[in-house]
């Protein structure tokens, strides 16, 4: 094995050039050995900007040509499954952007394939890798048998899901394309694009299996979901209330509020107010002291986990394939329910 992890990137668009490639290149234990994206001029620009010698418009040619230990997949949502399976077939560990896939059946296939290959999936839910998430996962045992969950998320992305340029990306090398974020035929919408973060955090904290979902949505001017409202039933009988909104005013911090109620108490994890508390019926409460900035979003740790996996190092994967799968199971059923008007099985 090389002393550096050899990483390739499939889908070098907005987020890959803003986050993934720069962070990988600051990690002394890895090398970005190849990059893929469509568009010869855009591909050349990425190679020049980051000094990556090998670039490919055809991702299969990249996988067939370049020896790699890991692959970052940051392509459009609906291509994640195809790209992830191809990378696994080449024996690579993979980091797959959210959503892991856009169909529950594909997510199950992907998780099974990774297990069969002895490879790991990392889903870069940034909050999952923060100390507060690990603390919440430790504390949740104190609620006893989980009986009900409230999960709410909101952020300021009404422009993105209306098919307009995202204000925060003005001046960036690339901007998020409406074809990914605001096309109802290509898994656009707040659920696939953002609520998936909150679901990833939920399934990092508590080990539950979703079983059925009833949902309604409110649409954006591009006819993708601005608003999501869903009722979820989990294995064992626990219930859940799920809410998402894309229209928080600009400049406000992201809201994620997770409340878990059980036979022994309740847990609250509030990203916006940076609050983590376990309140128990027996009075043995725990309140975790958080500092300003602890709830801020960043996505450095998942890339470091991918590098560690490639080098065979022990590491804490805060968002493995199973966590990604469960989020997709909820979203798949949520969208089917919104279309059918019925409760849908996972």
Tab-separated table of C-alpha atoms in Angstrom:
chain	number	residue	atom	x	y	z
A	1	UNK	CA	0.000	0.000	0.000
A	2	UNK	CA	1.184	3.522	-0.810
A	3	UNK	CA	2.026	5.772	2.142
A	4	UNK	CA	-0.596	8.158	0.775
A	5	UNK	CA	-4.229	7.477	-0.001
A	6	UNK	CA	-4.863	7.828	-3.732
A	7	UNK	CA	-8.197	9.591	-4.180
A	8	UNK	CA	-10.204	10.237	-7.324
A	9	UNK	CA	-13.166	12.598	-7.717
A	10	UNK	CA	-16.253	11.870	-9.824
A	11	UNK	CA	-18.367	14.949	-10.454
A	12	UNK	CA	-16.095	17.948	-9.909
A	13	UNK	CA	-18.811	20.576	-9.739
A	14	UNK	CA	-19.630	23.347	-7.282
A	15	UNK	CA	-19.228	21.543	-3.948
A	16	UNK	CA	-16.295	19.387	-5.005
A	17	UNK	CA	-14.184	22.405	-5.978
A	18	UNK	CA	-15.302	24.495	-3.001
A	19	UNK	CA	-14.906	21.799	-0.355
A	20	UNK	CA	-13.726	18.312	-1.292
A	21	UNK	CA	-10.699	18.903	-3.502
A	22	UNK	CA	-9.204	21.787	-1.470
A	23	UNK	CA	-9.580	19.880	1.805
A	24	UNK	CA	-8.104	16.688	0.376
A	25	UNK	CA	-5.149	18.647	-0.938
A	26	UNK	CA	-4.412	20.054	2.514
A	27	UNK	CA	-4.299	16.528	3.969
A	28	UNK	CA	-0.662	15.335	3.927
A	29	UNK	CA	-1.775	11.691	3.922
A	30	UNK	CA	-3.538	11.712	0.567
A	31	UNK	CA	-3.131	12.679	-3.065
A	32	UNK	CA	-5.885	13.614	-5.503
A	33	UNK	CA	-4.730	11.505	-8.445
A	34	UNK	CA	-7.580	12.002	-10.925
A	35	UNK	CA	-10.689	14.054	-11.529
A	36	UNK	CA	-13.821	13.611	-13.621
A	37	UNK	CA	-16.470	16.023	-14.857
A	38	UNK	CA	-18.348	16.757	-18.053
A	39	UNK	CA	-17.270	19.619	-20.297
A	40	UNK	CA	-13.714	19.759	-21.638
A	41	UNK	CA	-13.152	23.476	-20.805
A	42	UNK	CA	-14.534	23.057	-17.286
A	43	UNK	CA	-12.474	19.912	-16.707
A	44	UNK	CA	-9.323	21.669	-17.885
A	45	UNK	CA	-10.075	24.579	-15.547
A	46	UNK	CA	-10.350	22.228	-12.565
A	47	UNK	CA	-7.097	20.494	-13.463
A	48	UNK	CA	-5.309	23.799	-13.822
A	49	UNK	CA	-6.766	25.291	-10.655
A	50	UNK	CA	-5.788	22.315	-8.496
A	51	UNK	CA	-2.809	20.902	-10.367
A	52	UNK	CA	-4.410	17.508	-11.046
A	53	UNK	CA	-2.564	15.822	-13.900
A	54	UNK	CA	-5.159	13.259	-14.910
A	55	UNK	CA	-8.630	14.423	-15.923
A	56	UNK	CA	-11.477	12.515	-17.600
A	57	UNK	CA	-14.914	13.339	-18.950
A	58	UNK	CA	-15.722	9.597	-18.868
A	59	UNK	CA	-15.704	8.378	-15.262
A	60	UNK	CA	-15.356	4.742	-16.366
A	61	UNK	CA	-12.182	5.580	-18.242
A	62	UNK	CA	-10.855	7.198	-15.072
A	63	UNK	CA	-11.654	4.127	-12.974
A	64	UNK	CA	-10.118	1.820	-15.580
A	65	UNK	CA	-6.987	3.945	-16.043
A	66	UNK	CA	-5.926	5.227	-12.628
A	67	UNK	CA	-5.096	3.173	-9.533
A	68	UNK	CA	-7.110	4.560	-6.630
A	69	UNK	CA	-7.825	3.628	-3.028
A	70	UNK	CA	-10.873	5.843	-2.601
A	71	UNK	CA	-13.338	7.821	-4.688
A	72	UNK	CA	-15.309	10.939	-3.825
A	73	UNK	CA	-18.660	10.997	-5.635
A	74	UNK	CA	-20.088	14.487	-5.951
A	75	UNK	CA	-22.095	14.093	-9.135
A	76	UNK	CA	-25.813	14.937	-9.560
A	77	UNK	CA	-28.102	13.090	-7.142
A	78	UNK	CA	-29.581	10.693	-9.674
A	79	UNK	CA	-26.117	9.449	-10.731
A	80	UNK	CA	-24.814	8.564	-7.266
A	81	UNK	CA	-25.832	4.914	-7.432
A	82	UNK	CA	-24.248	4.296	-10.840
A	83	UNK	CA	-21.002	6.025	-9.896
A	84	UNK	CA	-20.784	4.470	-6.431
A	85	UNK	CA	-21.322	0.937	-7.705
A	86	UNK	CA	-18.644	1.399	-10.357
A	87	UNK	CA	-16.146	2.632	-7.745
A	88	UNK	CA	-16.932	-0.261	-5.404
A	89	UNK	CA	-16.414	-2.708	-8.259
A	90	UNK	CA	-12.884	-1.290	-8.566
A	91	UNK	CA	-12.228	-2.049	-4.899
A	92	UNK	CA	-12.392	1.528	-3.636
A	93	UNK	CA	-13.752	2.948	-0.425
A	94	UNK	CA	-16.264	5.632	-1.343
A	95	UNK	CA	-17.509	8.953	-0.046
A	96	UNK	CA	-20.913	9.579	-1.619
A	97	UNK	CA	-22.527	12.982	-1.361
A	98	UNK	CA	-26.041	13.339	0.003
A	99	UNK	CA	-28.431	11.843	-0.878
A	100	UNK	CA	-26.708	8.455	-1.003
A	101	UNK	CA	-29.130	7.444	-3.779
A	102	UNK	CA	-32.626	8.533	-4.798
A	103	UNK	CA	-34.251	5.100	-4.490
A	104	UNK	CA	-34.352	2.941	-1.386
A	105	UNK	CA	-33.763	-0.236	-3.408
A	106	UNK	CA	-30.581	1.247	-4.870
A	107	UNK	CA	-29.341	2.281	-1.434
A	108	UNK	CA	-29.883	-1.244	-0.131
A	109	UNK	CA	-27.998	-2.671	-3.113
A	110	UNK	CA	-25.142	-0.253	-2.545
A	111	UNK	CA	-24.815	-1.051	1.160
A	112	UNK	CA	-24.880	-4.780	0.434
A	113	UNK	CA	-22.259	-4.408	-2.317
A	114	UNK	CA	-19.935	-2.484	-0.012
A	115	UNK	CA	-20.254	-5.158	2.662
A	116	UNK	CA	-19.577	-7.902	0.137
A	117	UNK	CA	-16.495	-6.066	-1.138
A	118	UNK	CA	-15.182	-5.294	2.343
A	119	UNK	CA	-15.265	-1.570	1.543
A	120	UNK	CA	-16.860	1.283	3.452
A	121	UNK	CA	-19.261	4.025	2.456
A	122	UNK	CA	-18.929	7.488	3.989
A	123	UNK	CA	-21.868	9.872	3.581
A	124	UNK	CA	-20.623	13.399	4.351
A	125	UNK	CA	-23.319	14.580	6.733
A	126	UNK	CA	-21.118	17.243	8.287
A	127	UNK	CA	-22.924	17.407	11.636
A	128	UNK	CA	-22.681	13.638	12.133
A	129	UNK	CA	-18.935	13.915	12.621
A	130	UNK	CA	-19.077	16.653	15.250
A	131	UNK	CA	-18.475	15.871	18.942
A	132	UNK	CA	-22.047	16.905	19.771
A	133	UNK	CA	-23.413	14.109	17.568
A	134	UNK	CA	-21.236	11.510	19.291
A	135	UNK	CA	-22.362	12.860	22.671
A	136	UNK	CA	-26.009	12.697	21.620
A	137	UNK	CA	-25.540	9.086	20.506
A	138	UNK	CA	-24.101	8.313	23.945
A	139	UNK	CA	-26.845	10.121	25.839
A	140	UNK	CA	-29.810	8.664	23.930
A	141	UNK	CA	-29.712	5.472	26.009
A	142	UNK	CA	-30.977	7.640	28.870
A	143	UNK	CA	-34.372	8.149	27.234
A	144	UNK	CA	-35.117	4.435	27.571
A	145	UNK	CA	-37.402	2.885	24.975
A	146	UNK	CA	-37.800	5.407	22.156
A	147	UNK	CA	-41.479	6.281	21.665
A	148	UNK	CA	-41.626	9.526	19.652
A	149	UNK	CA	-39.337	11.769	17.616
A	150	UNK	CA	-39.687	15.357	16.446
A	151	UNK	CA	-37.242	16.428	13.730
A	152	UNK	CA	-37.319	19.865	12.113
A	153	UNK	CA	-34.945	21.515	9.636
A	154	UNK	CA	-34.989	24.874	7.888
A	155	UNK	CA	-32.474	26.895	5.945
A	156	UNK	CA	-32.260	29.846	3.580
A	157	UNK	CA	-32.260	28.230	0.157
A	158	UNK	CA	-35.479	29.416	-1.454
A	159	UNK	CA	-33.474	30.687	-4.441
A	160	UNK	CA	-31.775	27.322	-5.019
A	161	UNK	CA	-35.013	25.325	-4.984
A	162	UNK	CA	-36.794	27.911	-7.131
A	163	UNK	CA	-34.232	27.258	-9.877
A	164	UNK	CA	-32.410	30.561	-9.328
A	165	UNK	CA	-28.688	31.126	-8.695
A	166	UNK	CA	-27.856	30.511	-5.053
A	167	UNK	CA	-26.847	33.870	-3.566
A	168	UNK	CA	-24.065	32.429	-1.417
A	169	UNK	CA	-22.265	30.985	-4.460
A	170	UNK	CA	-21.876	34.255	-6.356
A	171	UNK	CA	-18.322	34.427	-7.724
A	172	UNK	CA	-17.680	30.694	-7.274
A	173	UNK	CA	-15.889	28.673	-9.940
A	174	UNK	CA	-19.128	26.762	-10.568
A	175	UNK	CA	-22.645	27.347	-9.209
A	176	UNK	CA	-25.227	24.717	-8.220
A	177	UNK	CA	-27.188	23.887	-11.393
A	178	UNK	CA	-30.994	23.951	-11.418
A	179	UNK	CA	-30.876	20.584	-13.199
A	180	UNK	CA	-29.753	19.000	-9.920
A	181	UNK	CA	-31.550	21.065	-7.306
A	182	UNK	CA	-34.771	22.313	-8.887
A	183	UNK	CA	-35.817	19.748	-11.496
A	184	UNK	CA	-38.666	17.510	-10.261
A	185	UNK	CA	-37.636	14.824	-12.768
A	186	UNK	CA	-34.068	14.704	-11.403
A	187	UNK	CA	-34.682	14.443	-7.641
A	188	UNK	CA	-34.703	18.163	-7.066
A	189	UNK	CA	-36.262	19.599	-3.922
A	190	UNK	CA	-35.670	20.304	-0.259
A	191	UNK	CA	-36.070	16.720	0.906
A	192	UNK	CA	-33.382	15.223	-1.316
A	193	UNK	CA	-31.191	18.298	-1.099
A	194	UNK	CA	-31.362	19.335	2.561
A	195	UNK	CA	-33.757	17.415	4.823
A	196	UNK	CA	-31.505	14.432	4.188
A	197	UNK	CA	-28.952	16.152	6.497
A	198	UNK	CA	-31.372	16.116	9.411
A	199	UNK	CA	-32.337	12.508	8.760
A	200	UNK	CA	-28.680	11.519	8.640
A	201	UNK	CA	-28.181	13.129	12.040
A	202	UNK	CA	-31.254	11.358	13.435
A	203	UNK	CA	-29.997	7.931	12.406
A	204	UNK	CA	-26.524	8.723	13.734
A	205	UNK	CA	-28.033	9.384	17.156
A	206	UNK	CA	-30.665	6.643	17.424
A	207	UNK	CA	-30.839	3.120	15.994
A	208	UNK	CA	-34.318	2.929	14.462
A	209	UNK	CA	-35.734	1.370	11.320
A	210	UNK	CA	-38.346	3.407	9.435
A	211	UNK	CA	-41.366	1.361	8.336
A	212	UNK	CA	-43.989	3.711	6.833
A	213	UNK	CA	-44.445	7.379	5.989
A	214	UNK	CA	-47.358	9.710	5.263
A	215	UNK	CA	-46.426	13.102	3.788
A	216	UNK	CA	-47.587	16.290	2.146
A	217	UNK	CA	-45.356	18.901	0.493
A	218	UNK	CA	-45.519	22.555	-0.469
A	219	UNK	CA	-44.045	23.359	-3.852
A	220	UNK	CA	-41.556	25.978	-5.038
A	221	UNK	CA	-41.939	28.034	-8.245
A	222	UNK	CA	-39.911	25.264	-9.959
A	223	UNK	CA	-42.424	22.642	-8.731
A	224	UNK	CA	-40.076	20.915	-6.332
A	225	UNK	CA	-40.695	20.799	-2.595
A	226	UNK	CA	-40.027	23.960	-0.592
A	227	UNK	CA	-41.811	22.451	2.426
A	228	UNK	CA	-42.097	18.910	3.757
A	229	UNK	CA	-44.430	17.604	6.454
A	230	UNK	CA	-44.410	13.899	7.272
A	231	UNK	CA	-45.511	11.388	9.874
A	232	UNK	CA	-43.221	8.385	10.278
A	233	UNK	CA	-43.718	5.057	12.023
A	234	UNK	CA	-40.666	3.074	13.031
A	235	UNK	CA	-40.145	-0.592	13.786
A	236	UNK	CA	-41.266	-1.295	17.337
A	237	UNK	CA	-44.056	1.263	17.161
A	238	UNK	CA	-42.262	4.575	17.739
A	239	UNK	CA	-43.778	7.538	15.911
A	240	UNK	CA	-42.128	10.565	14.367
A	241	UNK	CA	-42.973	14.039	13.104
A	242	UNK	CA	-40.755	15.383	10.321
A	243	UNK	CA	-40.708	18.963	9.017
A	244	UNK	CA	-38.586	20.845	6.480
A	245	UNK	CA	-38.582	24.368	5.059
A	246	UNK	CA	-36.353	26.028	2.455
A	247	UNK	CA	-37.466	29.605	3.041
A	248	UNK	CA	-35.643	30.773	6.145
A	249	UNK	CA	-34.572	34.402	5.541
A	250	UNK	CA	-31.015	34.796	4.277
A	251	UNK	CA	-28.378	35.335	6.901
A	252	UNK	CA	-30.004	33.154	9.543
A	253	UNK	CA	-28.238	30.026	10.854
A	254	UNK	CA	-29.477	26.610	9.788
A	255	UNK	CA	-32.135	25.178	12.051
A	256	UNK	CA	-32.048	21.509	13.020
A	257	UNK	CA	-34.029	20.573	16.096
A	258	UNK	CA	-34.123	16.915	17.148
A	259	UNK	CA	-36.185	15.776	20.121
A	260	UNK	CA	-36.360	12.142	21.163
A	261	UNK	CA	-38.971	11.090	23.725
A	262	UNK	CA	-38.873	7.759	25.518
A	263	UNK	CA	-39.952	5.720	28.492
A	264	UNK	CA	-37.192	7.210	30.643
A	265	UNK	CA	-36.979	10.798	29.509
A	266	UNK	CA	-36.194	12.976	26.490
A	267	UNK	CA	-33.183	14.222	24.562
A	268	UNK	CA	-32.941	17.528	22.713
A	269	UNK	CA	-30.226	18.363	20.178
A	270	UNK	CA	-30.642	21.890	18.804
A	271	UNK	CA	-28.068	22.845	16.183
A	272	UNK	CA	-29.215	26.466	15.854
A	273	UNK	CA	-29.040	27.261	19.570
A	274	UNK	CA	-26.164	24.833	20.198
A	275	UNK	CA	-27.965	22.929	22.922
A	276	UNK	CA	-27.713	19.280	23.955
A	277	UNK	CA	-29.676	18.070	26.966
A	278	UNK	CA	-30.899	14.783	28.398
A	279	UNK	CA	-33.868	15.266	30.729
A	280	UNK	CA	-34.720	12.078	32.614
A	281	UNK	CA	-37.813	11.113	34.563
A	282	UNK	CA	-35.622	10.096	37.520
A	283	UNK	CA	-34.041	13.551	37.633
A	284	UNK	CA	-30.544	12.388	36.627
A	285	UNK	CA	-30.266	14.955	33.844
A	286	UNK	CA	-27.190	15.662	31.735
A	287	UNK	CA	-26.609	19.012	30.058
A	288	UNK	CA	-23.621	19.145	27.727
A	289	UNK	CA	-21.807	22.472	27.628
A	290	UNK	CA	-21.399	23.604	24.028
A	291	UNK	CA	-19.390	26.570	22.803
A	292	UNK	CA	-20.346	29.170	20.197
A	293	UNK	CA	-19.611	27.679	16.781
A	294	UNK	CA	-20.072	24.055	17.821
A	295	UNK	CA	-23.207	23.886	15.671
A	296	UNK	CA	-21.687	25.514	12.598
A	297	UNK	CA	-21.645	23.323	9.513
A	298	UNK	CA	-18.373	22.109	8.069
A	299	UNK	CA	-17.455	19.040	6.070
A	300	UNK	CA	-13.782	18.394	6.808
A	301	UNK	CA	-14.062	15.297	8.987
A	302	UNK	CA	-15.766	12.967	6.468
A	303	UNK	CA	-12.896	13.440	4.016
A	304	UNK	CA	-10.366	12.673	6.747
A	305	UNK	CA	-12.334	9.510	7.568
A	306	UNK	CA	-12.174	8.441	3.911
A	307	UNK	CA	-8.396	8.909	3.897
A	308	UNK	CA	-8.027	6.907	7.114
A	309	UNK	CA	-10.131	4.084	5.663
A	310	UNK	CA	-7.987	4.002	2.547
A	311	UNK	CA	-4.844	3.756	4.667
A	312	UNK	CA	-6.274	1.009	6.875
A	313	UNK	CA	-6.344	3.167	9.980
A	314	UNK	CA	-8.957	2.820	12.725
A	315	UNK	CA	-11.482	5.637	12.439
A	316	UNK	CA	-14.978	6.620	13.559
A	317	UNK	CA	-17.264	6.739	10.544
A	318	UNK	CA	-20.131	8.892	11.781
A	319	UNK	CA	-22.203	8.272	8.648
A	320	UNK	CA	-21.725	4.768	7.223
A	321	UNK	CA	-23.864	3.278	4.492
A	322	UNK	CA	-26.587	2.118	6.887
A	323	UNK	CA	-27.171	5.675	8.125
A	324	UNK	CA	-27.349	6.888	4.540
A	325	UNK	CA	-29.722	4.054	3.644
A	326	UNK	CA	-32.197	4.805	6.422
A	327	UNK	CA	-32.383	8.457	5.401
A	328	UNK	CA	-33.152	7.391	1.825
A	329	UNK	CA	-35.798	4.932	2.999
A	330	UNK	CA	-37.664	7.789	4.692
A	331	UNK	CA	-37.305	10.171	1.745
A	332	UNK	CA	-38.266	7.595	-0.888
A	333	UNK	CA	-41.470	6.774	1.027
A	334	UNK	CA	-42.088	10.470	1.754
A	335	UNK	CA	-42.081	11.447	-1.904
A	336	UNK	CA	-44.196	8.450	-2.880
A	337	UNK	CA	-46.720	9.367	-0.197
A	338	UNK	CA	-46.865	13.011	-1.279
A	339	UNK	CA	-47.683	11.821	-4.795
A	340	UNK	CA	-50.191	9.115	-3.834
A	341	UNK	CA	-51.916	10.778	-0.890
A	342	UNK	CA	-51.554	7.523	1.079
A	343	UNK	CA	-49.358	6.098	3.795
A	344	UNK	CA	-46.457	4.393	2.005
A	345	UNK	CA	-44.385	1.472	3.247
A	346	UNK	CA	-40.624	1.836	3.311
